XYZ file of C-alpha atoms in Angstrom:
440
model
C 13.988 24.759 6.195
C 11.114 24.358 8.525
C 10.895 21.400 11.384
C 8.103 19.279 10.901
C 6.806 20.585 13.921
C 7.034 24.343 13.362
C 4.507 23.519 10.362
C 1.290 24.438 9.387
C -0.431 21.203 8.480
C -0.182 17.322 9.881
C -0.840 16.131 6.423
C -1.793 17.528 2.574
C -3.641 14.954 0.691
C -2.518 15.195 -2.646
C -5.536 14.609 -5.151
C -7.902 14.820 -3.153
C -10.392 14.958 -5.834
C -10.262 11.400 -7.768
C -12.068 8.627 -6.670
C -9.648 7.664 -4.461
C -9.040 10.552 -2.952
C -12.634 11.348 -2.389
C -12.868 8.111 0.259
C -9.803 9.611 1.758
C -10.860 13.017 2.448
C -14.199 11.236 3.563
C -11.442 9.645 6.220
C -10.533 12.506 7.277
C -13.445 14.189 7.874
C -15.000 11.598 10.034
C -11.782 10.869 12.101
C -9.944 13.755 12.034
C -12.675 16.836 11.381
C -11.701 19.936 11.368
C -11.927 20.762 15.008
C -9.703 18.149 16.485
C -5.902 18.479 16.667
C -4.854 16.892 13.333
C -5.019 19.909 10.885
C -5.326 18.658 7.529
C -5.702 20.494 3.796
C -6.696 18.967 0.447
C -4.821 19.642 -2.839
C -5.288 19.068 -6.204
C -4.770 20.520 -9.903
C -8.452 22.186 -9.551
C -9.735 24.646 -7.460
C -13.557 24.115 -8.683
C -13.422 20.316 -8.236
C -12.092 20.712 -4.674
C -14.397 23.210 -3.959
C -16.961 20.748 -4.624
C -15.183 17.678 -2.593
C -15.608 20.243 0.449
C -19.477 20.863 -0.023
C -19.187 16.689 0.035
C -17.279 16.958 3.158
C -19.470 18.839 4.949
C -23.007 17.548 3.890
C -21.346 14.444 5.056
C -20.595 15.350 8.597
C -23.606 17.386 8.991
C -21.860 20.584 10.009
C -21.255 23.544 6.961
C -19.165 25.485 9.385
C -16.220 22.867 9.186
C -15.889 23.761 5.742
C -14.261 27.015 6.621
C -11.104 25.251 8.653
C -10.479 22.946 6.009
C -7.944 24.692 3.233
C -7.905 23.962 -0.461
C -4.429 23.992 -2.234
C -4.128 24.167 -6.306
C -1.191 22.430 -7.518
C -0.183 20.671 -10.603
C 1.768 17.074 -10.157
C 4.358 18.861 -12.919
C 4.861 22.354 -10.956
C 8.056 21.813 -8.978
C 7.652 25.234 -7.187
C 3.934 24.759 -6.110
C 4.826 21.394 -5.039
C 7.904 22.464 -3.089
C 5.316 24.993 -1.480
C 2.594 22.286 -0.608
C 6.014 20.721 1.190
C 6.883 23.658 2.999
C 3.683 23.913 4.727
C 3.319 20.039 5.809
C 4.900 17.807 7.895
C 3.897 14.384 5.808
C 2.047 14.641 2.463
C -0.655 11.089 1.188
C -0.237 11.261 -2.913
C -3.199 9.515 -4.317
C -2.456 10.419 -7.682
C -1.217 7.940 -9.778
C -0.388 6.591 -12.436
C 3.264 7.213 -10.127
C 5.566 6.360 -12.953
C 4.187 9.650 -14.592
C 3.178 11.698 -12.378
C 4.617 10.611 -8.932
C 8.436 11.637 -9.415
C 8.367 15.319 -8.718
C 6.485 15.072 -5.235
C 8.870 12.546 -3.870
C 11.571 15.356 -4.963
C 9.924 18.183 -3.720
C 9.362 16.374 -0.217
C 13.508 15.107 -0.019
C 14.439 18.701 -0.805
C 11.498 20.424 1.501
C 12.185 17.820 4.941
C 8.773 16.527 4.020
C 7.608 12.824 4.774
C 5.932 11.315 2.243
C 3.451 8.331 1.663
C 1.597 6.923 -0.944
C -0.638 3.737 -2.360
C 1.631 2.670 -5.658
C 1.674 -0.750 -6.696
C 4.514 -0.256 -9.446
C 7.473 -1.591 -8.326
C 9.510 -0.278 -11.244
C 8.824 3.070 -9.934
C 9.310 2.104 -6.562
C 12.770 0.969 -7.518
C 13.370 4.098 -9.344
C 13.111 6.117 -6.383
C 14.967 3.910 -4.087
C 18.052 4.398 -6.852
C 17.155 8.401 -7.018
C 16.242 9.414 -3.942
C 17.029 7.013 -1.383
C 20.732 8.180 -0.026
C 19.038 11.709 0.115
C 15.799 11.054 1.812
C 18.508 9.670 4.323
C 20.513 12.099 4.761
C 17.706 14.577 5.097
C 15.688 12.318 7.594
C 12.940 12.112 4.997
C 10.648 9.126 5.306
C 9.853 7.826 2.107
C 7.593 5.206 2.208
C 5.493 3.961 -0.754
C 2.515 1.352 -1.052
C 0.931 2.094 2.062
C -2.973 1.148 1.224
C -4.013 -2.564 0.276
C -0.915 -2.715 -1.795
C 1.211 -3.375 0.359
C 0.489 -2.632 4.387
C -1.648 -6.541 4.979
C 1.240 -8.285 3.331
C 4.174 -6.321 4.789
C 2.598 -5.170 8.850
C 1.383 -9.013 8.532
C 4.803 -10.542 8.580
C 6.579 -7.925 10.335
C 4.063 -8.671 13.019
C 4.393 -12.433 13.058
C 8.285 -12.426 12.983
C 8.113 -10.239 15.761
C 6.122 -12.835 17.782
C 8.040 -15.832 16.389
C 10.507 -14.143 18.199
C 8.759 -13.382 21.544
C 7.191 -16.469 21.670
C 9.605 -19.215 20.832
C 12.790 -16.976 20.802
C 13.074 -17.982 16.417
C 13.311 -16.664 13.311
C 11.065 -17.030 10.861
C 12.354 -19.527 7.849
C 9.596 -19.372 5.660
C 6.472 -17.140 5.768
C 3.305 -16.568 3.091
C 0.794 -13.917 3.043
C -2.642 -14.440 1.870
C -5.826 -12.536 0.256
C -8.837 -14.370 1.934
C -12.825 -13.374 1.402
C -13.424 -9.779 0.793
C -16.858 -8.240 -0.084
C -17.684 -4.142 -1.553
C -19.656 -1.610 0.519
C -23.123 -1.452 -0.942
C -22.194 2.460 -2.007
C -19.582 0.471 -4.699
C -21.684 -1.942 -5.640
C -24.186 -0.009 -6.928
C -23.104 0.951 -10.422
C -25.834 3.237 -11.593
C -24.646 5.829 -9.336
C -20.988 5.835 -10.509
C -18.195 4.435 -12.720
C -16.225 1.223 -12.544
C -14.099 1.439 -9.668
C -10.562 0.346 -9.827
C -9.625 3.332 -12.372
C -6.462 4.195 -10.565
C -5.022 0.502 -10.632
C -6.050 -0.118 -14.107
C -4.629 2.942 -15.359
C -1.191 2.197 -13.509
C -1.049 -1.761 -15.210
C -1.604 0.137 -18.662
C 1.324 2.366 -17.586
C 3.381 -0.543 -16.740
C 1.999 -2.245 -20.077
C 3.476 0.405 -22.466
C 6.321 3.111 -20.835
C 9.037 1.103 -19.930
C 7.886 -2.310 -20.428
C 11.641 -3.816 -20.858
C 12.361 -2.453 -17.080
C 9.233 -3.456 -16.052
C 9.537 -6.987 -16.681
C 12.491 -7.342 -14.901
C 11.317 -5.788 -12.091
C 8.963 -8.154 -11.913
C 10.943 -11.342 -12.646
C 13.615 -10.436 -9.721
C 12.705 -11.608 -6.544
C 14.683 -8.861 -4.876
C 14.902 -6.228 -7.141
C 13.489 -3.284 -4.391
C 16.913 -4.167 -2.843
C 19.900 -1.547 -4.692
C 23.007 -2.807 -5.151
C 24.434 -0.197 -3.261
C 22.596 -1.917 -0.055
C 23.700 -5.156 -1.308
C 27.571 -4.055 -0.503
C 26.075 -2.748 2.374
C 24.825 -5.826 3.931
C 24.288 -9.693 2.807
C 21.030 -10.797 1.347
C 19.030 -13.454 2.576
C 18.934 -16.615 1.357
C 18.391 -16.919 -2.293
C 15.352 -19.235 -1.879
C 12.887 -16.584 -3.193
C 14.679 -16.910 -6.550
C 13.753 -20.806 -6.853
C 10.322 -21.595 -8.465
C 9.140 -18.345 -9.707
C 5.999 -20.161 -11.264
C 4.871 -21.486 -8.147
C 2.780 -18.165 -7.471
C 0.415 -19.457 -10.615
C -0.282 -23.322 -8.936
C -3.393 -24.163 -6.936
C -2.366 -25.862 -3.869
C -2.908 -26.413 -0.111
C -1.115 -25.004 3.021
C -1.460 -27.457 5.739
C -0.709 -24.575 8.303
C -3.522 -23.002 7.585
C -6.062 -25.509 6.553
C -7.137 -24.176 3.298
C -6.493 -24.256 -0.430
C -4.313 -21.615 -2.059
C -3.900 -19.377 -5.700
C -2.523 -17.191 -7.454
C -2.960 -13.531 -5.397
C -2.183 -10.640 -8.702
C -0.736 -8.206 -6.416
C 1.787 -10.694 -5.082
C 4.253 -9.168 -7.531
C 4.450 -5.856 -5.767
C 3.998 -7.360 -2.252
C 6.105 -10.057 -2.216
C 9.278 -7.386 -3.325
C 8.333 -5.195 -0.532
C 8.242 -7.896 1.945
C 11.750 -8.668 0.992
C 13.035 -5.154 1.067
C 11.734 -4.907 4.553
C 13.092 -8.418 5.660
C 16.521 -6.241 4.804
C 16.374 -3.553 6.209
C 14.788 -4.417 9.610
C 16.678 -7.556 9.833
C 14.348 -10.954 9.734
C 17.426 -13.133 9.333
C 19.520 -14.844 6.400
C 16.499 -17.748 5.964
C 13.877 -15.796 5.286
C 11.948 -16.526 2.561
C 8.192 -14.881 1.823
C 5.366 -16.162 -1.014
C 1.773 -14.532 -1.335
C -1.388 -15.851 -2.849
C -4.973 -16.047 -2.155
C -6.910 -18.916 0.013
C -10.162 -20.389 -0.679
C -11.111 -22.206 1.818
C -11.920 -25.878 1.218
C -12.669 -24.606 -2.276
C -10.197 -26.089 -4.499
C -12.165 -25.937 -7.872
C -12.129 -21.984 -6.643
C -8.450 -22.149 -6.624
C -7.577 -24.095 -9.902
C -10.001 -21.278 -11.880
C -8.360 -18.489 -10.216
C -4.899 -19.908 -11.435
C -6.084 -20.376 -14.579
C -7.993 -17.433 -15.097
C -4.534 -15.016 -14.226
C -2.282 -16.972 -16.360
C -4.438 -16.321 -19.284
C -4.678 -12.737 -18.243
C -0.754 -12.878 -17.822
C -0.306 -14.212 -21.582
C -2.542 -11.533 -22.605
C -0.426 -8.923 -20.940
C 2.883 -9.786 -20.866
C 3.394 -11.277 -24.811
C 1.698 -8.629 -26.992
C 2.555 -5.771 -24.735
C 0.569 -2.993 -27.125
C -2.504 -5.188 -28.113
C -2.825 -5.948 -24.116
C -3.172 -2.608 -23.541
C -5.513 -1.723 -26.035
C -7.726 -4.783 -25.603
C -7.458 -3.810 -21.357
C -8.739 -0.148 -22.060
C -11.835 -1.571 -24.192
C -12.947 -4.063 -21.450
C -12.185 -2.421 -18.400
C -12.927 1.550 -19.439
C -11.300 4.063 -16.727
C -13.629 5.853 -14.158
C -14.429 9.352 -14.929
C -16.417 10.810 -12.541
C -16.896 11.245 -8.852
C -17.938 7.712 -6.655
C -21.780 8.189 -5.541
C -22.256 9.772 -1.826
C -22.746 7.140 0.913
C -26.573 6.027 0.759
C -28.544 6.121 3.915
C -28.640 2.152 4.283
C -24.858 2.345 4.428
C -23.400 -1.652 4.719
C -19.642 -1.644 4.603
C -17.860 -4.160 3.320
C -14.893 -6.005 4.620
C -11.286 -8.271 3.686
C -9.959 -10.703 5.812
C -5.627 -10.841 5.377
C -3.706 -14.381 6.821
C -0.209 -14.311 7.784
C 1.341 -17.847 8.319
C 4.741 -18.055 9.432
C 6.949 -21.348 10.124
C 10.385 -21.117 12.151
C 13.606 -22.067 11.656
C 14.785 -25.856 13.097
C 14.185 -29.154 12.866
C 11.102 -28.968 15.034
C 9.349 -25.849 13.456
C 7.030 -23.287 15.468
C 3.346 -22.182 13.551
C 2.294 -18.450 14.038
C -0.856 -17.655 12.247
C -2.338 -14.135 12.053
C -5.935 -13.591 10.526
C -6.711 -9.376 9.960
C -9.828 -8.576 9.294
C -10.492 -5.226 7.778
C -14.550 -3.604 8.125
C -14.643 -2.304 4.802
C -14.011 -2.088 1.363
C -10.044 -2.511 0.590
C -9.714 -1.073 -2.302
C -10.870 2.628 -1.200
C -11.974 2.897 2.326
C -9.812 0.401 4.106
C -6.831 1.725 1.703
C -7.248 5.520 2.718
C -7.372 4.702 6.335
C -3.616 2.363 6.098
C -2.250 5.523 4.095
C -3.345 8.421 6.052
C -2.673 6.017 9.482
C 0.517 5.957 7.855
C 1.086 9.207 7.316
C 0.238 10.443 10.616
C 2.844 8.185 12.002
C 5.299 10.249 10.086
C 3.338 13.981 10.780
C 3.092 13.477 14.811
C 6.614 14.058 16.254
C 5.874 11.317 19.376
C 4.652 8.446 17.208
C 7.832 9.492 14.503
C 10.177 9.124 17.622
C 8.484 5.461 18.274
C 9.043 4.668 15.174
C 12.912 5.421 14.628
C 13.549 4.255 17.802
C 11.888 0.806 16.905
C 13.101 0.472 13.632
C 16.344 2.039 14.159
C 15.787 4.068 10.622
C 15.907 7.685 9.857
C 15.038 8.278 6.435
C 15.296 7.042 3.063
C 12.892 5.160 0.820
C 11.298 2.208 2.776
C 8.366 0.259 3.416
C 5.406 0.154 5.441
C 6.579 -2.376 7.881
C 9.344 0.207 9.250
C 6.401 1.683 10.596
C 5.934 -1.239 13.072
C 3.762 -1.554 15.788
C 3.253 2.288 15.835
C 0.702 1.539 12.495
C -0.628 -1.933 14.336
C -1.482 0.278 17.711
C -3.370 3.520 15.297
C -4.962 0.335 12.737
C -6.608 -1.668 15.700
C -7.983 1.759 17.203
C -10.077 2.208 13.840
C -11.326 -1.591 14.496
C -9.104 -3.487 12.238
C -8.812 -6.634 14.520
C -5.942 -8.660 14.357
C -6.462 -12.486 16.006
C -3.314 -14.205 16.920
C -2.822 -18.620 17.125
């Protein structure tokens, strides 16, 4: 087996040619082109569709030459030996194919076996779970980096409170007792907004809550309905859990209410089922303390009408899923059809888009200490801003100095982890491509 550095590519982005991967290879291009020092190659199941994401690539950036430095790889998500040989030739590898619970399982193999790093934009904590029970003790022992959910699911939520425990810490020498993430405004790029010129967006993430819906659905469930269930019981023997406060008032997630800390009104957040687990998983394993206790939902500003509809709106949704598990499904396919085709090209008007993410964290003591942390993303977070936290990500892994920042910070060396391992070595590469993060 290779090193990491004795190998041919930084990173392979693995389907490259949905619409996901599409904004990521446009991420690439524009920040890493083909004649800087990152070396890059796109792979997917179809030579002529990548063929054609590469004439995209290069009538974006103005330059046809590039084209020539930038490799195509064919592989299927189901062919163990052309995935092991993807693995061979990469230090890190950014899967954007999904659903993961069908088609995600083999990569993470192939890159445990191959000494590959590995990183991905999941939201399916089942799956997530699955791998931690399969692969994790490997990974380890290889030195394999593992780290799912790196886009908007779940890098605001878990880099947010890793980054305000951190300064609960430097600033008033605490630890953080109680700490709750939360989705603020957020507004598409003009290029997804207008719908003649492409599908639906959001194919990827409907397709993986149909998934969830029907394979599995027993597991799934309680997944969902265990507050620390991306913890193993084998790292439960390991070391003590936190304080079992996350397991108290499941249902408070669906109430409208109002956090004094941060002045505004708060609801339901959907995605807080996936976050709030990986929050949890990384308060273990980088050590937040025994009180810690995280909760996600979404602000509204001095909206509170806004924030009793949103509550009631996803609790209806949530009947409609969770009881009739098959007519959910069905009735989700009709209304919200999945994207088929390519995203349009960027107009010439171009107007990005933007999400703002607030971290509010309160100390331990009788006399508790307030950190707040507002991030405010430039662009759209379901594509753009999602590609850049998962390729960001995987570069961290792929460059051997920011790798050795980041296991000497975190004090890990493989396994299957969490975005927040990745510490201030993501927070430093994020605020270079302008995400600002604002401190009080």
């Amino acid at each position: 087996m290779s090193t990491n550095s004795e190998r041919e590519f930084q990173v392979v982005l693995f389907g490259a040619t949905g619409w996901t991967g599409v904004h990521a290879v446009e991420y690439l291009a524009e920040n890493y082109p083909p004649s800087s020092n990152i070396k890059w190659a796109l792979a997917s199941r179809s030579l002529e569709k990548l063929k054609v994401i590469k004439a995209r690539m290069c009538n974006l950036l103005g330059k046809e030459s590039w084209g020539e430095n930038v490799e195509l790889i064919v592989a299927d998500s189901m062919d163990d030996a052309a995935l092991a040989d993807i693995c061979r030739r990469t230090s890190a590898v950014a899967s954007v194919v999904g659903p993961y619970a069908l088609y995600g399982e083999p990569l993470v193999r192939a890159c445990v076996e191959q000494g590959t790093h590995y990183v991905d934009i999941t939201g399916e904590p089942q799956w997530i779970k699955k791998m931690i029970k399969k692969y994790g003790e490997t990974a380890k022992r290889n030195g394999v980096f593992v780290i799912p959910s790196t886009g908007f699911d779940s890098v605001p939520s878990d880099l947010g409170t890793f980054l305000v425990v951190q300064r609960m810490k430097e600033k008033y020498g605490k630890e953080c007792k109680f700490v709750r993430g939360y989705n603020g405004n957020a507004k598409q790029n003009n290029r997804l907004q207008n719908k003649k010129n492409g599908p639906k967006p959001m194919g990827g993430t409907l397709a993986s809550v149909h998934t969830m819906m029907t394979k599995n659905k027993d597991e799934f469930l309680k997944v969902i309905f265990e507050p620390y269930s991306l913890i193993s019981k084998a790292e439960r023997k390991q070391q003590p859990l936190m304080q079992h406060a996350d397991r108290k008032f499941w249902l408070t997630p669906f109430m409208a209410g109002y956090d004094k800390d941060l002045g505004q009104y708060t609801s339901h957040f959907p995605m807080s089922w996936v976050n709030e687990k990986t929050v949890r998983r990384s308060a273990y394993l980088l050590g937040y303390g025994t009180s810690f206790s995280y909760r996600e939902g979404t602000c509204t500003g001095s909206d509170f009408f806004k924030a009793v509809t949103i509550t009631l709106v996803f609790f209806l949704i949530y009947v409609l899923i969770f009881l009739p598990f098959e007519a959910g499904a069905s009735i989700l396919k009709v209304i919200a059809p999945l994207p088929s085709q390519l995203p349009p090209e960027k107009p010439e008007d171009y107007k990005p888009g933007y999400f703002e993410w607030y971290t509010v964290a309160t100390s331990v003591g009788r006399n508790p200490n307030i950190v707040r942390l507002h991030m405010l993303f430039p662009d759209d977070p379901g594509y753009t801003e999602t590609s850049k936290m998962m390729l960001e990500s995987a570069l961290c892994l792929a460059l051997p100095e920011v790798l050795e920042e980041v296991k000497e910070e975190s004090q890990m060396h493989g396994g299957v982890l969490t975005p927040a391992v990745l510490g201030n070595s993501l927070y430093r590469r994020l605020e270079e491509k302008n995400v600002k993060f604002s401190f009080s």
